[in-house]
Coordinates of C-alpha atoms in Angstrom, one line a residue:
X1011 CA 61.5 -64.8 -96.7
X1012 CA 61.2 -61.3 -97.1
X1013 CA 61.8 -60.6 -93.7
X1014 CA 64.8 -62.8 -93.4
X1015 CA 66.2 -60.4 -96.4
X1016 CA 65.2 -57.6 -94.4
X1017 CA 66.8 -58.1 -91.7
X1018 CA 69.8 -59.3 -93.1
X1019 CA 70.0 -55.5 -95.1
X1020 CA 69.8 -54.0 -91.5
X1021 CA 72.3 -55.9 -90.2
X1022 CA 74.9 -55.2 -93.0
X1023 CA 73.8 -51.4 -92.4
X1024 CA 74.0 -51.5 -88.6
X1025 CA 77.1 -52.9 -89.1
X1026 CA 80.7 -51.3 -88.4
X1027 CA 81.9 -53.0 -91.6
X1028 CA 80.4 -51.2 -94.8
X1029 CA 80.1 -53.0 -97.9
X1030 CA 82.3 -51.9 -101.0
X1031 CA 81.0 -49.9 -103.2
X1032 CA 82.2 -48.4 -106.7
X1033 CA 80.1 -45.1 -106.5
X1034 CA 81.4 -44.6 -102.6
X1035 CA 82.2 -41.2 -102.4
X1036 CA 84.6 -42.2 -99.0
X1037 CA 86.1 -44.9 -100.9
X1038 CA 89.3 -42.2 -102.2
X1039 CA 90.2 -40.9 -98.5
X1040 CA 89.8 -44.7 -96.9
X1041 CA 92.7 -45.7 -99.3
X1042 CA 94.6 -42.7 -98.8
X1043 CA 94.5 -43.5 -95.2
X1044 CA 95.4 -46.9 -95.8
X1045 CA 98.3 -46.2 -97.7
X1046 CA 99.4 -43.9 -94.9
X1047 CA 99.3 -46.8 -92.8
X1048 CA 101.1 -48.6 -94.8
X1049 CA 103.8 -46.3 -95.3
X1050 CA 104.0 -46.1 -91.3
X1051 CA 104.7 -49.4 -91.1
X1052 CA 107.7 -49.1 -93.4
X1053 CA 108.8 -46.2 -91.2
X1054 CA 109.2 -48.1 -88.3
X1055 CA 110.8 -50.8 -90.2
X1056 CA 113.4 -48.7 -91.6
X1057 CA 113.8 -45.8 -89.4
X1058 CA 115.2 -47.2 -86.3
X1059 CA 118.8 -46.4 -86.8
X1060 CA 119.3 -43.9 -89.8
X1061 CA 123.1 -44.5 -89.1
X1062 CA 122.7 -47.9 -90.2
X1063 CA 120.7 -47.2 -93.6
X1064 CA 122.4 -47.5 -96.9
X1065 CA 121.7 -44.7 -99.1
X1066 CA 120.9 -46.5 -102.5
X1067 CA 118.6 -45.8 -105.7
X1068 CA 116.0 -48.4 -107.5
X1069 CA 118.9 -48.5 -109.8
X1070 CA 122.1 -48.5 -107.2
X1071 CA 123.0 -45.1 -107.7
X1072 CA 123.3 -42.6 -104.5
X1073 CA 120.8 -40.5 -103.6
X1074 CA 118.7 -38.7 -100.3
X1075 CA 118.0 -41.5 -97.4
X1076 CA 115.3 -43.9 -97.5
X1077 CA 113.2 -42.7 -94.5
X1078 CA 113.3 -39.4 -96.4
X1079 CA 111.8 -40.6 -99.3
X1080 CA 109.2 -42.5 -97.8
X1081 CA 107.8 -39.2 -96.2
X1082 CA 107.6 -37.6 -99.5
X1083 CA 105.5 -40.3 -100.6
X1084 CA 103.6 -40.0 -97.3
X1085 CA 103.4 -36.4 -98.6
X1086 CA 102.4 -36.8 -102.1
X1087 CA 100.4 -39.6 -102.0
X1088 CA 97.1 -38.0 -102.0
X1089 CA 97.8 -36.9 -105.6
X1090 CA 98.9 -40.6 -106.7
X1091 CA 96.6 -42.9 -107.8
X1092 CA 97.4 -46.6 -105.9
X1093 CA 96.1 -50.0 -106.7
X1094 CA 94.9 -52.1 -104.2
X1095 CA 95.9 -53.0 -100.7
X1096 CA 98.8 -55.1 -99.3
X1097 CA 97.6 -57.3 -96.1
X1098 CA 100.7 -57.1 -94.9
X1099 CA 101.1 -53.9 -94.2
X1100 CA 98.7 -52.9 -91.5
X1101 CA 99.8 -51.6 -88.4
X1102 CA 101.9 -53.8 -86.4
X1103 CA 103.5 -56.1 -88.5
X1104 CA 107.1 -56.7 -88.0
X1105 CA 107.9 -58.0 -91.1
X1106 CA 111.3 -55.9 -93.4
X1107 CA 109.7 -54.6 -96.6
X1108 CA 111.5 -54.2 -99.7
X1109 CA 110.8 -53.3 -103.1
X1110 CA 111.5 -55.8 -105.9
X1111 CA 114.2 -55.0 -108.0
X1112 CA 112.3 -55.7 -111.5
X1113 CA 109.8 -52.9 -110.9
X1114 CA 111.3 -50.0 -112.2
X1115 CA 114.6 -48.9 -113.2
X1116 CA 113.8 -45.0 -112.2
X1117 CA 115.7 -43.9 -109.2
X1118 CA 113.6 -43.1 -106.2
X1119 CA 114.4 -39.5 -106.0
X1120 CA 112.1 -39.4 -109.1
X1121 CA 110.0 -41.8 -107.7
X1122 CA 109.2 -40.0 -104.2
X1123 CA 109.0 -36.7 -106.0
X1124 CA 105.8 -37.2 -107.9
X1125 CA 107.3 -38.4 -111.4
X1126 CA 106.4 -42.0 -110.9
X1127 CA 102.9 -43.8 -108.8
X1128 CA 104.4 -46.8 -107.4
X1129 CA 101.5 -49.6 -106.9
X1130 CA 101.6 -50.9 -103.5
X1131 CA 100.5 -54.1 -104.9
X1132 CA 104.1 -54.9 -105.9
X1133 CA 104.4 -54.8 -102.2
X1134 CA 103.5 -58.8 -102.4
X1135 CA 104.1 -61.6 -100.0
X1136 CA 106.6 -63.0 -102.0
X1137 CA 108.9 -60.2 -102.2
X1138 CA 108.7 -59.1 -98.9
X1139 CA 111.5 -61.8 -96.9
X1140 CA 113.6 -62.2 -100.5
X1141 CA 114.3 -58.3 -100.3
X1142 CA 114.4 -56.8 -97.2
X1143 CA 117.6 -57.7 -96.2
X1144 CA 119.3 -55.6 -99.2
X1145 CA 117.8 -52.2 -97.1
X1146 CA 120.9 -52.5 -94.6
X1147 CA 124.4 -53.8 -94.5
X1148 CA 126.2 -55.9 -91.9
X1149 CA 126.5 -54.5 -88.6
X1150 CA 130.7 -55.2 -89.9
X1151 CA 130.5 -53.0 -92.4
X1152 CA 128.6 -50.2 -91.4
X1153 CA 130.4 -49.6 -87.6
X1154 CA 133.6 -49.0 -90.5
X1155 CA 132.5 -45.8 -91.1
X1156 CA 131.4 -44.8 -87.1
X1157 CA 132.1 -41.6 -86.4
X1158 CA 132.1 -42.3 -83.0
X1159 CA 135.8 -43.7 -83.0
X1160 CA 137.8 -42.3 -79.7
X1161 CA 141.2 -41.0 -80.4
X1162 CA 143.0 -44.1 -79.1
X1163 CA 140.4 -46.4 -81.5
X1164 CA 141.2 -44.5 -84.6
X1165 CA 144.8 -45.1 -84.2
X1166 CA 144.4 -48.7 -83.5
X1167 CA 141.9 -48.8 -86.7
X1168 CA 144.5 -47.2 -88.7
X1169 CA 147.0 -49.2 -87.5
X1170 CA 145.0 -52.5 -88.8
X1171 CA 144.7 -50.3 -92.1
X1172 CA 141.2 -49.7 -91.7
X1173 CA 139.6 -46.8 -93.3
X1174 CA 139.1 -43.9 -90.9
X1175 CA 138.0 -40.2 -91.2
X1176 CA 139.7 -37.8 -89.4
X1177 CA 138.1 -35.3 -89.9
X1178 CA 135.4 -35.3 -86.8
X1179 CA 138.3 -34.5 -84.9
X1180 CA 138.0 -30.3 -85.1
X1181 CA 139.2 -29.1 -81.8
X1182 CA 142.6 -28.5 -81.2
X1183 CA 142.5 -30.6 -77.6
X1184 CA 141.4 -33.6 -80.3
X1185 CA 143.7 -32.7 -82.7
X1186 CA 146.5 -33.2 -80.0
X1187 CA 145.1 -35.9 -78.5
X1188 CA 144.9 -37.8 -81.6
X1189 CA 148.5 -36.6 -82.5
X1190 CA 149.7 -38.5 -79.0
X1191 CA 147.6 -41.3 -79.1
X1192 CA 149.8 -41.9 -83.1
X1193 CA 152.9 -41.5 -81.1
X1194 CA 152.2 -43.9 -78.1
X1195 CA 151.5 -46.5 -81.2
X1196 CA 155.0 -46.4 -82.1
X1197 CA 153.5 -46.5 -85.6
X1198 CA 155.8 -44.0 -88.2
X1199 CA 153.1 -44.4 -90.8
X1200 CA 150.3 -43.8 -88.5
X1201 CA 152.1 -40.9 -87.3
X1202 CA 152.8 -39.2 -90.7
X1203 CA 149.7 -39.6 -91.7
X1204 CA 147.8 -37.8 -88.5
X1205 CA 151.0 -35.0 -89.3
X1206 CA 149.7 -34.4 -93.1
X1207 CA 145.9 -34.1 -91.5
X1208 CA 147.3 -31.3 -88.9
X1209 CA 149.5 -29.9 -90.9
X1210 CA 146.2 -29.4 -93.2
X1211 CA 143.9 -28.0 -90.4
X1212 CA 146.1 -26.0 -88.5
X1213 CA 147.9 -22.5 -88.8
X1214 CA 151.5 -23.0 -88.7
X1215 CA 152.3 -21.0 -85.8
X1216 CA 149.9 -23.2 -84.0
X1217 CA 151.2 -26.7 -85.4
X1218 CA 155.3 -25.7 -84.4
X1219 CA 154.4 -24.6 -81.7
X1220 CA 152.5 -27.9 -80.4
X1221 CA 155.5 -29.8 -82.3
X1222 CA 158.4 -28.0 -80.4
X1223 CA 157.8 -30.3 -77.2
X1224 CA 156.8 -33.4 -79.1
X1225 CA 160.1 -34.1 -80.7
X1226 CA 159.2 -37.4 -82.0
X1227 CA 156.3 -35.6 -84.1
X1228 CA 159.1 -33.4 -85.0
X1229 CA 161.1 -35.9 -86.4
X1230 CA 158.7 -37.6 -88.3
X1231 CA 157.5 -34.1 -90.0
X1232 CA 161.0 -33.1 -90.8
X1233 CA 161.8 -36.2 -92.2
X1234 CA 158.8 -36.0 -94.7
X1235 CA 159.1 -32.3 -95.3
X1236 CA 162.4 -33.4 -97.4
X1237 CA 161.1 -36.4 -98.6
X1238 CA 158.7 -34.4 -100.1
X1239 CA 160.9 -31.3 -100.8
X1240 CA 158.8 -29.1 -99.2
X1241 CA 161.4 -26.6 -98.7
X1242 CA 159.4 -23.3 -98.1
X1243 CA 157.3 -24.9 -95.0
X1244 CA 160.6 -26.8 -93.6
X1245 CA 162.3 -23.8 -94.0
X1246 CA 159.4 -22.1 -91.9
X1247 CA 159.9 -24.6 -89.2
X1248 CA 163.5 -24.2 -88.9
X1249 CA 163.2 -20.7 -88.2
X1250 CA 160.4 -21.0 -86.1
X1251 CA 162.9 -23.6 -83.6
X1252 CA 165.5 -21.6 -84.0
X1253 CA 167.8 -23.9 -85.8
X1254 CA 169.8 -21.7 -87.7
X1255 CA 172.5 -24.3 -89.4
X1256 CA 169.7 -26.4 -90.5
X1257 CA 167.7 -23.4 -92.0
X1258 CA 171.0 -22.4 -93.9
X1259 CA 171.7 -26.6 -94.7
X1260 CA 168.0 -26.3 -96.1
X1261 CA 168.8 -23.1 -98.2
X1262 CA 171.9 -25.0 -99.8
X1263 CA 170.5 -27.8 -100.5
X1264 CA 168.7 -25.5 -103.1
X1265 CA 171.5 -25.4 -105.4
X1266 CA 170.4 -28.5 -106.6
X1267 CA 167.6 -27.6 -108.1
X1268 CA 169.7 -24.9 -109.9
X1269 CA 171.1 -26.3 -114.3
X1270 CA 172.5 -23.6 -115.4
X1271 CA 176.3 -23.3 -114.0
X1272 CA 176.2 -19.4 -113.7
X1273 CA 173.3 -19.2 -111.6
X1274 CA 174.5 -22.3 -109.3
X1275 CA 178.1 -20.5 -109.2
X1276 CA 176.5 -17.3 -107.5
X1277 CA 174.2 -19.1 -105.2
X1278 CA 177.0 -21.3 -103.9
X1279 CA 178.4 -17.9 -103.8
X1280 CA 175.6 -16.0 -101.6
X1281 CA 175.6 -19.3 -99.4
X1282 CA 179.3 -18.8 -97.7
X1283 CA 177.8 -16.0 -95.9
X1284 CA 174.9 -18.6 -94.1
X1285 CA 175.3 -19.5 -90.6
X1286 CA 176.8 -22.6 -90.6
X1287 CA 179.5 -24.7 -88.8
X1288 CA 183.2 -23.9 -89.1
X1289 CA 183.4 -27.5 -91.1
X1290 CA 180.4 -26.8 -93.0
X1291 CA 181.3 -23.7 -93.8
X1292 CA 184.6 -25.3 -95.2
X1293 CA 183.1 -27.8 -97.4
X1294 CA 180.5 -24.6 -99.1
X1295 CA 183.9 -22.8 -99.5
X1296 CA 185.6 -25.4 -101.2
X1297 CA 182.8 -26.5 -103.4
X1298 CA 182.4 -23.1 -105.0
X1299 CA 185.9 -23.0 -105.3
X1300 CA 185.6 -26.2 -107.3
X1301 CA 182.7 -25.3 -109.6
X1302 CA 184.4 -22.1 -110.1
X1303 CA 187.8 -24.0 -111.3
X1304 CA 185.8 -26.6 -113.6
X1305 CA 184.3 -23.5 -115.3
X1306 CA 187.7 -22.4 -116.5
X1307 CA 188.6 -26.2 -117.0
X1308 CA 185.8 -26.7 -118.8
X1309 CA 185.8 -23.9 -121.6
X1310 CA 189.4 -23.9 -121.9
X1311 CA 189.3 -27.9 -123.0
X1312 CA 186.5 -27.1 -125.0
X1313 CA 188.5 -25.1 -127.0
X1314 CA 191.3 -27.1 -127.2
X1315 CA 189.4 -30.2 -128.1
X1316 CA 187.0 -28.3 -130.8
X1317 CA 190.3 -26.7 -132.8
X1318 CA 191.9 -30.3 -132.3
X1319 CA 195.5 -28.3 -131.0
X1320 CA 196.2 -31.3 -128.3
X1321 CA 197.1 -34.8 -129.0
X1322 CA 195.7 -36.4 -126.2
X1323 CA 191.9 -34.9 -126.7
X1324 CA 192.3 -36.3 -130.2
X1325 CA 193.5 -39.5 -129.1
X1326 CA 191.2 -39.6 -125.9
X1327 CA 187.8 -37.6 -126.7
X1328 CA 186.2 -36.8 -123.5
X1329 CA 183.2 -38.5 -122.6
X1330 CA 181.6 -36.1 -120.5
X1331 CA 181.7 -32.4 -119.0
X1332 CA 183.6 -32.1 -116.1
X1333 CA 180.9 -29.0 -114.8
X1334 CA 179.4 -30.0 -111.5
X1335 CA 181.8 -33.3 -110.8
X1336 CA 183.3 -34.3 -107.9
X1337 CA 186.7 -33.5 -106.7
X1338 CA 188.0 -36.7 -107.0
X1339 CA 186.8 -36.8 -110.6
X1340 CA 188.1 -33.2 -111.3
X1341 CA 191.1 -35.0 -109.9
X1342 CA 191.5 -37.9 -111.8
X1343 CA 190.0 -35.5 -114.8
X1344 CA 193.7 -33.5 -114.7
X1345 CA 195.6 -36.3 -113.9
X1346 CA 194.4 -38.0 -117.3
X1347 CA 194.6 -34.8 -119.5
X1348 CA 196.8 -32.3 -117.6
X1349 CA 199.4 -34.5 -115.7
X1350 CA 202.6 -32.6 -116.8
X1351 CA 201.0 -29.4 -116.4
X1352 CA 203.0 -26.5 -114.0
X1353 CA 201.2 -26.3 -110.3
X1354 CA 200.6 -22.4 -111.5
X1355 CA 198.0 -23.6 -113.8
X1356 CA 194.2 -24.2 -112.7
X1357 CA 194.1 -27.6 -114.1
X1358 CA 197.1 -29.0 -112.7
X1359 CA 196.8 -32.1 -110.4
X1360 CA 199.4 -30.3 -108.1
X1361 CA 197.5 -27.5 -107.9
X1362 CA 194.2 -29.4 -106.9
X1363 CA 196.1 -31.3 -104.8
X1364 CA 197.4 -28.0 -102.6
X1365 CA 194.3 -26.0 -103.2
X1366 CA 191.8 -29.2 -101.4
X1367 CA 194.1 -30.2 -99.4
X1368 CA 193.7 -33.6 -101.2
X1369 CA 195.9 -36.4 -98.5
X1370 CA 198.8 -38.3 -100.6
X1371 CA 196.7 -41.5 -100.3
X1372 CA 193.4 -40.0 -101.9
X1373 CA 196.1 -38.3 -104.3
X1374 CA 198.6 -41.1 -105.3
X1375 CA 195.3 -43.6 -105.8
X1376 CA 194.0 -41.4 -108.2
X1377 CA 197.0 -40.6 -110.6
X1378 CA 197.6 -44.2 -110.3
X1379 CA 194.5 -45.1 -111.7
X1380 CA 194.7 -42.0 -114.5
X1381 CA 198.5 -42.8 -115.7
X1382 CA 197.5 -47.2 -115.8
X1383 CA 194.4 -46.3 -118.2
X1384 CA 196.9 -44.3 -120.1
X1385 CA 199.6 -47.0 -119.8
X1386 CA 202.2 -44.3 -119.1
X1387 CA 204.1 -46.6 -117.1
X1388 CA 207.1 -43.8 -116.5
X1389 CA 205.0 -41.9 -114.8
X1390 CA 203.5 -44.6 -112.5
X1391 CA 207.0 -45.3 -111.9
X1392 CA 208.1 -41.7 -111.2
X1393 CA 204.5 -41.4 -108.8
X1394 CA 206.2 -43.8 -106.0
X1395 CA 210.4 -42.9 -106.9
X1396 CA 211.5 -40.6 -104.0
X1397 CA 215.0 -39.6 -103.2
X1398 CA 216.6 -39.3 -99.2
X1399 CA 219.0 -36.2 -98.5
X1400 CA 222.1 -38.4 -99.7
X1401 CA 220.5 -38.9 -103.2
X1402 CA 219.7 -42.0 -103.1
X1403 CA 216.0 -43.4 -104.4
X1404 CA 213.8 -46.2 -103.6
X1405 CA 210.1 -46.9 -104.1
X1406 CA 207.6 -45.6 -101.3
X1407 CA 203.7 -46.2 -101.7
X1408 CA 201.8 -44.7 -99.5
X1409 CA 198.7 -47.0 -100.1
X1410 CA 200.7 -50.6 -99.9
X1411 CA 202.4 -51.8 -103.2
X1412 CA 200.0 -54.6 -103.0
X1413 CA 197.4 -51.9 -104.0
X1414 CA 199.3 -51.0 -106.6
X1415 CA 199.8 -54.6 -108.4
X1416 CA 196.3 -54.9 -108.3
X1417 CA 195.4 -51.0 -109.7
X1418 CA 198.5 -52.6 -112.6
X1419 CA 196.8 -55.6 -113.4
X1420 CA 192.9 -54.4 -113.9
X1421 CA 195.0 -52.3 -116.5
X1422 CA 196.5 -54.9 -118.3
X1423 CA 199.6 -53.8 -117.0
X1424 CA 202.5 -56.3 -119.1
X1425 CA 204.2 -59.2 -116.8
X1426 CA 207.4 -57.4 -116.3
X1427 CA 205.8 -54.3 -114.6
X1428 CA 203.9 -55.8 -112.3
X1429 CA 206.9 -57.6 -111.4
X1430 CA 208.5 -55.4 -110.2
X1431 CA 205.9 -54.4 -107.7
X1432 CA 205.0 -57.6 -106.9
X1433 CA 208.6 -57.7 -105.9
X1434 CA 208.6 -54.6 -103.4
X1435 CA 205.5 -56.1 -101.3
X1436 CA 206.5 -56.8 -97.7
X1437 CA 204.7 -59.9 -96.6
X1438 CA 206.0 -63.0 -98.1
X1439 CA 202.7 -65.1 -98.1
X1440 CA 201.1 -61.8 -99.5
X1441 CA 203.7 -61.8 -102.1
X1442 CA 204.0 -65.5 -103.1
X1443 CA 199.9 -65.0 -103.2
X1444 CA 200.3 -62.1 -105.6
X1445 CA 203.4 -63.7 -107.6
X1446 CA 201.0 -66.8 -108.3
X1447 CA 197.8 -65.4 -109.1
X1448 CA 199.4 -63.2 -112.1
X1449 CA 201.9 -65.5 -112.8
X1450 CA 205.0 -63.6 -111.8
X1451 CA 207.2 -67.0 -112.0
X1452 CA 210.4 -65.2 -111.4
X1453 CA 209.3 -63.5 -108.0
X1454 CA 207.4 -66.5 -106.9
X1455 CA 211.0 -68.7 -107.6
X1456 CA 213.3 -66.4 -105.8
X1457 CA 211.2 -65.6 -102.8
X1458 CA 211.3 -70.2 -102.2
X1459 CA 215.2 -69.8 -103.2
X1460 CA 214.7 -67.0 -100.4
X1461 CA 212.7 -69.1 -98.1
X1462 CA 215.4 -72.3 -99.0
X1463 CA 211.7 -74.1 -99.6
X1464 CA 212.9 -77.2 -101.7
X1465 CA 209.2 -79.0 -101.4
X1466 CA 207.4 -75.7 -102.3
X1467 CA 210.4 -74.9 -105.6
X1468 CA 209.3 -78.6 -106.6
X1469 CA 205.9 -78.3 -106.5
X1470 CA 206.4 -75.1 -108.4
X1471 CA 207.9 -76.6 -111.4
X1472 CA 204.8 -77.6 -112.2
X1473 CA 203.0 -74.3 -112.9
X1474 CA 205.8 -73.5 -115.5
X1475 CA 205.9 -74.6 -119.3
X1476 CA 208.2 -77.5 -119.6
X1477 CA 211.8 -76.2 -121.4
X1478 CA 211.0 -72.8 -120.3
X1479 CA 213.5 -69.9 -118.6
X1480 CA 211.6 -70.5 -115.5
X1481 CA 211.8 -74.4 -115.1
X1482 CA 216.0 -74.3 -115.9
X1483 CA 216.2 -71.2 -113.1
X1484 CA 213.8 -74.1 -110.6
X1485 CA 216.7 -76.9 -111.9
X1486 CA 219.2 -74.8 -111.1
X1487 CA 218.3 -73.4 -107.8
X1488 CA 217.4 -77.0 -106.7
X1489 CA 221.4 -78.2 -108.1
X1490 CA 223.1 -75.8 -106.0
X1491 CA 220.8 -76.4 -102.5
X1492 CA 221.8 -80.2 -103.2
X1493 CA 225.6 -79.3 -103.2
X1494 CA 225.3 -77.0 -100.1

């Protein structure tokens, strides 16, 4: 029996398997080694494509990569104390390891720094195929944020609206390339926004110079340089092309940005002297011309309407200055408050009318319109009176008299007026259009007697109240075509 036991303690110490002990003074470096393994195996579960690792925190917040951490705590873990062992851990298993979730709510940059001994005995069966799969994201998602996207792919990417970084693309031959890949798209967002990103990374001299033989690029960048206002950089580019008219178009358009009157009067000033067009160059004439006559206008009615010394401010208080207004405001402006004035005078409609070169359409419309809302019908009457070289007069309008009934009637012009104008237009189905829409019975009656149109004079009668004027002229006009 003894020998039996005897043999049986030399076979346990011949052994290569040693007994555990608690006073075995190996036992500390046996599990350090085994924890190295351990860790090892995560390693090669985790490090074969760092691309594809999702940098998270035991808590979800962002921190240094996974792989990282784990070689810290391959590091470090000779001054950690760890509990126990994991079987499946050892070398070789192909299993995706994960840590649970309800562990710890530290992050694991404290955790892989020394702050906090993690027990590989969490590391349990049971939590081993539940978490792993939270350690990467779907191959979907993750080839999103490639930076191995060609030229031709980014655009495509960005035309599906996909998120894309441009910024791997340093060179200039990428920059380019990238820049005519957009264009080939035929995509104007794409291409604006690869023209912000160059315009960004490149010296200007460099950009215009690339942009001068890509003129679609060109057009695009214009066209968002004044969206934007950029002014200064357009400005830039103009001169760099050489476009002289637009540089000085660019310049003007500057006045806008100008309130106070003065200031915009000398700047529209400074501008006549700009290289533009013979037109242009008109039209930056005239409208300082203009701001410089409202200017006068302007303080002159101010005056006038503050020591109340004209009839028709205090009758007609103006609404609004007339600094900065059109012409054909400043045109109808006069017209309403200086009508009778002499042509010598600044405000005079004459005077505009000579000084712009306003044509007698533009003209007559205007007074028209200014004289109805006044209800000075003398003067609309006067406005189309002309007289030949033998003296005689007749009515001329320039714009059609049908025109004219309908400026009359959206200002309540009275029956009798419009009448009369109704009278003077040419076309007779025009006219009898015109005479029954506003009720003109008389013109309407004498154009049938006119027409000798006894159905139509019948039918008539019936738009006209019973015992009136009109229906005894219809009775009578219908008595005498009867005897003839």
């Amino acid at each position: 029996m003894s020998r039996a036991r005897a043999d049986e303690e030399e076979y346990w110490h011949s052994s290569k398997f040693r007994a555990f002990t608690f006073d075995d003074e190996d036992d500390e470096l046996s599990q350090l080694k085994e924890s190295k393994r351990a860790v090892n195996s995560l390693r090669d579960i985790v490090d074969d494509d760092d691309d594809d690792l999702e940098r998270v925190s035991w808590s979800g917040e962002p921190v240094g990569s996974i792989s990282w951490s784990i070689k810290e705590t391959a590091s470090s873990s000779s001054s950690s104390s760890l509990e126990g062992r994991d079987s499946s851990l050892q070398k070789g298993s192909s299993s995706y390891v994960a840590f649970p979730k309800q562990v710890s709510s530290y992050s694991l940059s404290s955790l892989f720094k020394g702050e906090l001994c993690l027990s590989l005995s969490a590391l349990s069966d049971t939590g081993v195929k539940n978490y792993a799969p939270e350690l990467r994201r779907p191959k979907s998602e993750y080839k999103d944020y490639s930076s191995d996207w060609s030229p031709k792919d980014t655009v495509r990417r960005m035309q599906r609206g996909k998120a894309c970084s441009l910024e791997r693309f340093r060179s200039l031959q990428d920059k380019l390339v990238l820049l005519d890949e957009a264009v080939a798209g035929h995509d104007g967002n794409v291409i604006t926004a690869v023209l912000i990103f160059l315009k960004r990374t490149l010296r200007r001299e460099i950009l215009f110079r690339e942009l001068e033989v890509r003129q679609v690029a060109l057009c695009h960048l214009i066209h968002f340089l004044k969206e934007m206002g950029e002014q200064k950089f357009l400005l830039d580019l103009f001169r760099f092309l050489d476009r002289t008219e637009e540089v000085a178009l660019s310049q003007y358009r500057e006045h806008l940005n100008i309130q106070d009157v003065e200031k915009r009067r000398e700047f529209l000033k400074g501008c006549i002297g700009l290289p533009f067009s013979a037109e242009d160059t008109t039209h930056i004439q005239d409208h300082y011309t203009l701001l410089e006559r409202q200017i006068i206008i302007e303080a002159n009615d101010r005056h006038l309407e503050t020591a109340g010394q004209s009839e028709i401010f205090r009758k007609y208080p103006r609404k609004a200055s007339i600094l900065n207004m059109p012409l054909v405001t400043t045109l109808f402006y006069s017209c309403f408050y200086h009508y009778t004035e002499a042509e010598g005078t600044f405000s005079s409609p004459t005077n505009l009318k000579k000084t712009f070169k306003i044509p007698d359409k533009q003209y007559v419309l205007t007074a028209l319109a200014a004289r109805a809302k006044l209800r000075a019908w003398d003067d609309v009457d006067a406005l189309f009176t002309t007289k030949n070289w033998l003296g005689y007069t007749k009515k001329k309008a320039p714009i059609g008299f049908h025109r004219v009934v309908e400026i009359l009637q959206r200002n309540n012009a009275p029956v009798q007026v419009l009448q009369e104008y109704v009278r003077l237009v040419e076309d007779v189905e025009t006219r009898l259009n015109l005479a029954t829409k506003y009720k003109c019975h008389d013109v309407a009656i004498e154009t049938y007697r006119d027409l000798k149109d006894r159905i139509q004079l019948t039918a008539y009668k019936c738009k006209v109240e019973r015992g009136s004027a009109e229906e005894e002229k219809i009775n009578s006009i219908l008595n005498n075509m009867v005897r003839n």
